[in-house]
Amino acid sequence: MELHKKQIVMTPLLRKVFLFDAVGTGVFALVLIFFANFTGEITGITNTMMIRLIGIGSIIPASFSFWAASRIRLQKIFILLFAIVCTIWVIGSFILILLLPFPVMGVLSMVCVAICVGIVGGFLFYFYFRN
């Protein structure tokens, strides 16, 4: 396959999707890192170290999204992999909601984050299969 068929040109909408994800994930990561106690109270999670680790781990996809938004062309496989990661996040969120007893605010918070991640993932799947 030719090189240009394995790449996607970064359109303004795709760039905005990556920037939305980068900013949203970055803010989410910072909230988890610096406000772990408050986040724990809302979600009902008592282990604040785990909350901070999730925040630190969220810096990686935020950094990838900033990097991807700065590119002119992007390998299609990166878009597919990131869309799959978004899908795994959404599925994992709903599994946690079903299996663990979260307070109402915790469930609402997780659902809101899962919806945002799902929207980003949907756009990324669209761009992957459309191009």
Short mmCIF file of C-alpha atoms in Angstrom, two decimals:
data_model
loop_
_atom_site.label_atom_id
_atom_site.label_comp_id
_atom_site.label_asym_id
_atom_site.label_seq_id
_atom_site.Cartn_x
_atom_site.Cartn_y
_atom_site.Cartn_z
CA MET A 1 0.00 0.00 0.00
CA GLU A 2 1.26 3.44 -0.84
CA LEU A 3 2.40 5.69 1.98
CA HIS A 4 -0.29 8.34 1.47
CA LYS A 5 -3.05 5.72 1.82
CA LYS A 6 -1.74 4.81 5.27
CA GLN A 7 -1.89 8.43 6.43
CA ILE A 8 -4.70 10.86 7.10
CA VAL A 9 -4.35 14.57 6.45
CA MET A 10 -5.16 16.50 9.61
CA THR A 11 -8.37 18.35 8.80
CA PRO A 12 -9.51 21.27 10.97
CA LEU A 13 -12.28 19.11 12.49
CA LEU A 14 -9.91 16.23 13.29
CA ARG A 15 -7.47 18.71 14.83
CA LYS A 16 -10.29 20.12 16.99
CA VAL A 17 -11.27 16.60 18.09
CA PHE A 18 -7.70 15.91 19.19
CA LEU A 19 -7.42 19.30 20.91
CA PHE A 20 -10.75 18.77 22.70
CA ASP A 21 -9.52 15.39 23.87
CA ALA A 22 -6.12 16.76 24.90
CA VAL A 23 -7.56 19.61 26.93
CA GLY A 24 -10.32 17.49 28.46
CA THR A 25 -7.99 14.64 29.36
CA GLY A 26 -5.35 17.05 30.64
CA VAL A 27 -7.81 18.85 32.91
CA PHE A 28 -9.18 15.49 34.05
CA ALA A 29 -5.65 14.31 34.86
CA LEU A 30 -4.82 17.47 36.81
CA VAL A 31 -8.05 17.27 38.81
CA LEU A 32 -7.32 13.65 39.70
CA ILE A 33 -3.73 14.42 40.67
CA PHE A 34 -4.25 17.62 42.67
CA PHE A 35 -7.77 17.09 44.01
CA ALA A 36 -7.67 13.36 44.74
CA ASN A 37 -9.34 13.76 48.15
CA PHE A 38 -12.25 15.74 46.74
CA THR A 39 -12.57 13.35 43.79
CA GLY A 40 -12.57 10.44 46.22
CA GLU A 41 -15.38 12.00 48.24
CA ILE A 42 -17.50 12.52 45.13
CA THR A 43 -16.90 9.07 43.66
CA GLY A 44 -16.81 7.15 46.91
CA ILE A 45 -13.27 5.89 46.30
CA THR A 46 -11.22 5.98 49.49
CA ASN A 47 -7.86 5.10 47.92
CA THR A 48 -6.55 8.52 46.87
CA MET A 49 -3.25 7.05 45.69
CA MET A 50 -5.16 5.06 43.04
CA ILE A 51 -6.95 8.24 41.97
CA ARG A 52 -3.61 10.03 41.60
CA LEU A 53 -2.17 7.11 39.59
CA ILE A 54 -5.11 7.25 37.20
CA GLY A 55 -4.46 10.99 36.84
CA ILE A 56 -0.77 10.42 36.12
CA GLY A 57 -1.71 7.71 33.62
CA SER A 58 -4.13 10.09 31.91
CA ILE A 59 -1.26 12.44 31.08
CA ILE A 60 -0.06 9.94 28.43
CA PRO A 61 -3.19 10.08 26.22
CA ALA A 62 -3.42 13.85 26.74
CA SER A 63 0.16 14.22 25.51
CA PHE A 64 -0.57 11.97 22.53
CA SER A 65 -3.59 14.09 21.61
CA PHE A 66 -1.55 17.31 21.77
CA TRP A 67 1.12 15.66 19.63
CA ALA A 68 -1.45 14.35 17.12
CA ALA A 69 -3.14 17.75 16.83
CA SER A 70 0.19 19.33 15.92
CA ARG A 71 0.81 17.00 12.97
CA ILE A 72 0.01 17.76 9.33
CA ARG A 73 -0.44 14.07 8.50
CA LEU A 74 -1.04 11.22 10.89
CA GLN A 75 -0.68 7.48 10.45
CA LYS A 76 -4.11 5.84 10.24
CA ILE A 77 -3.06 3.20 12.76
CA PHE A 78 -2.61 5.89 15.44
CA ILE A 79 -6.16 7.08 14.92
CA LEU A 80 -7.48 3.51 15.10
CA LEU A 81 -5.49 2.70 18.23
CA PHE A 82 -6.65 5.84 20.00
CA ALA A 83 -10.27 5.15 19.01
CA ILE A 84 -9.92 1.65 20.47
CA VAL A 85 -8.47 3.08 23.70
CA CYS A 86 -11.48 5.41 23.93
CA THR A 87 -13.81 2.45 23.45
CA ILE A 88 -12.04 0.46 26.17
CA TRP A 89 -12.33 3.45 28.53
CA VAL A 90 -16.09 3.71 27.94
CA ILE A 91 -16.67 -0.03 28.37
CA GLY A 92 -14.49 -0.07 31.48
CA SER A 93 -16.40 2.86 32.97
CA PHE A 94 -19.73 1.12 32.58
CA ILE A 95 -18.35 -2.14 33.97
CA LEU A 96 -17.13 -0.25 37.04
CA ILE A 97 -20.50 1.43 37.44
CA LEU A 98 -22.27 -1.92 37.27
CA LEU A 99 -19.90 -3.79 39.58
CA LEU A 100 -18.99 -1.22 42.25
CA PRO A 101 -21.30 0.72 44.56
CA PHE A 102 -20.65 4.36 43.64
CA PRO A 103 -22.71 7.24 45.04
CA VAL A 104 -24.99 9.09 42.63
CA MET A 105 -22.45 11.89 42.02
CA GLY A 106 -19.79 9.29 41.29
CA VAL A 107 -21.99 7.55 38.75
CA LEU A 108 -22.95 10.85 37.11
CA SER A 109 -19.30 11.94 36.96
CA MET A 110 -18.22 8.66 35.39
CA VAL A 111 -21.08 8.74 32.89
CA CYS A 112 -20.23 12.34 31.85
CA VAL A 113 -16.57 11.45 31.32
CA ALA A 114 -17.52 8.27 29.45
CA ILE A 115 -19.86 10.23 27.16
CA CYS A 116 -17.11 12.75 26.31
CA VAL A 117 -14.60 9.96 25.68
CA GLY A 118 -17.19 8.10 23.59
CA ILE A 119 -17.82 11.16 21.43
CA VAL A 120 -14.10 11.54 20.77
CA GLY A 121 -13.81 7.82 20.00
CA GLY A 122 -16.77 8.01 17.63
CA PHE A 123 -15.19 10.87 15.70
CA LEU A 124 -11.88 9.02 15.52
CA PHE A 125 -13.55 5.86 14.19
CA TYR A 126 -15.37 8.03 11.65
CA PHE A 127 -12.12 9.59 10.44
CA TYR A 128 -10.38 6.21 10.35
CA PHE A 129 -13.04 4.45 8.26
CA ARG A 130 -13.95 7.47 6.15
CA ASN A 131 -10.39 7.96 4.87
#
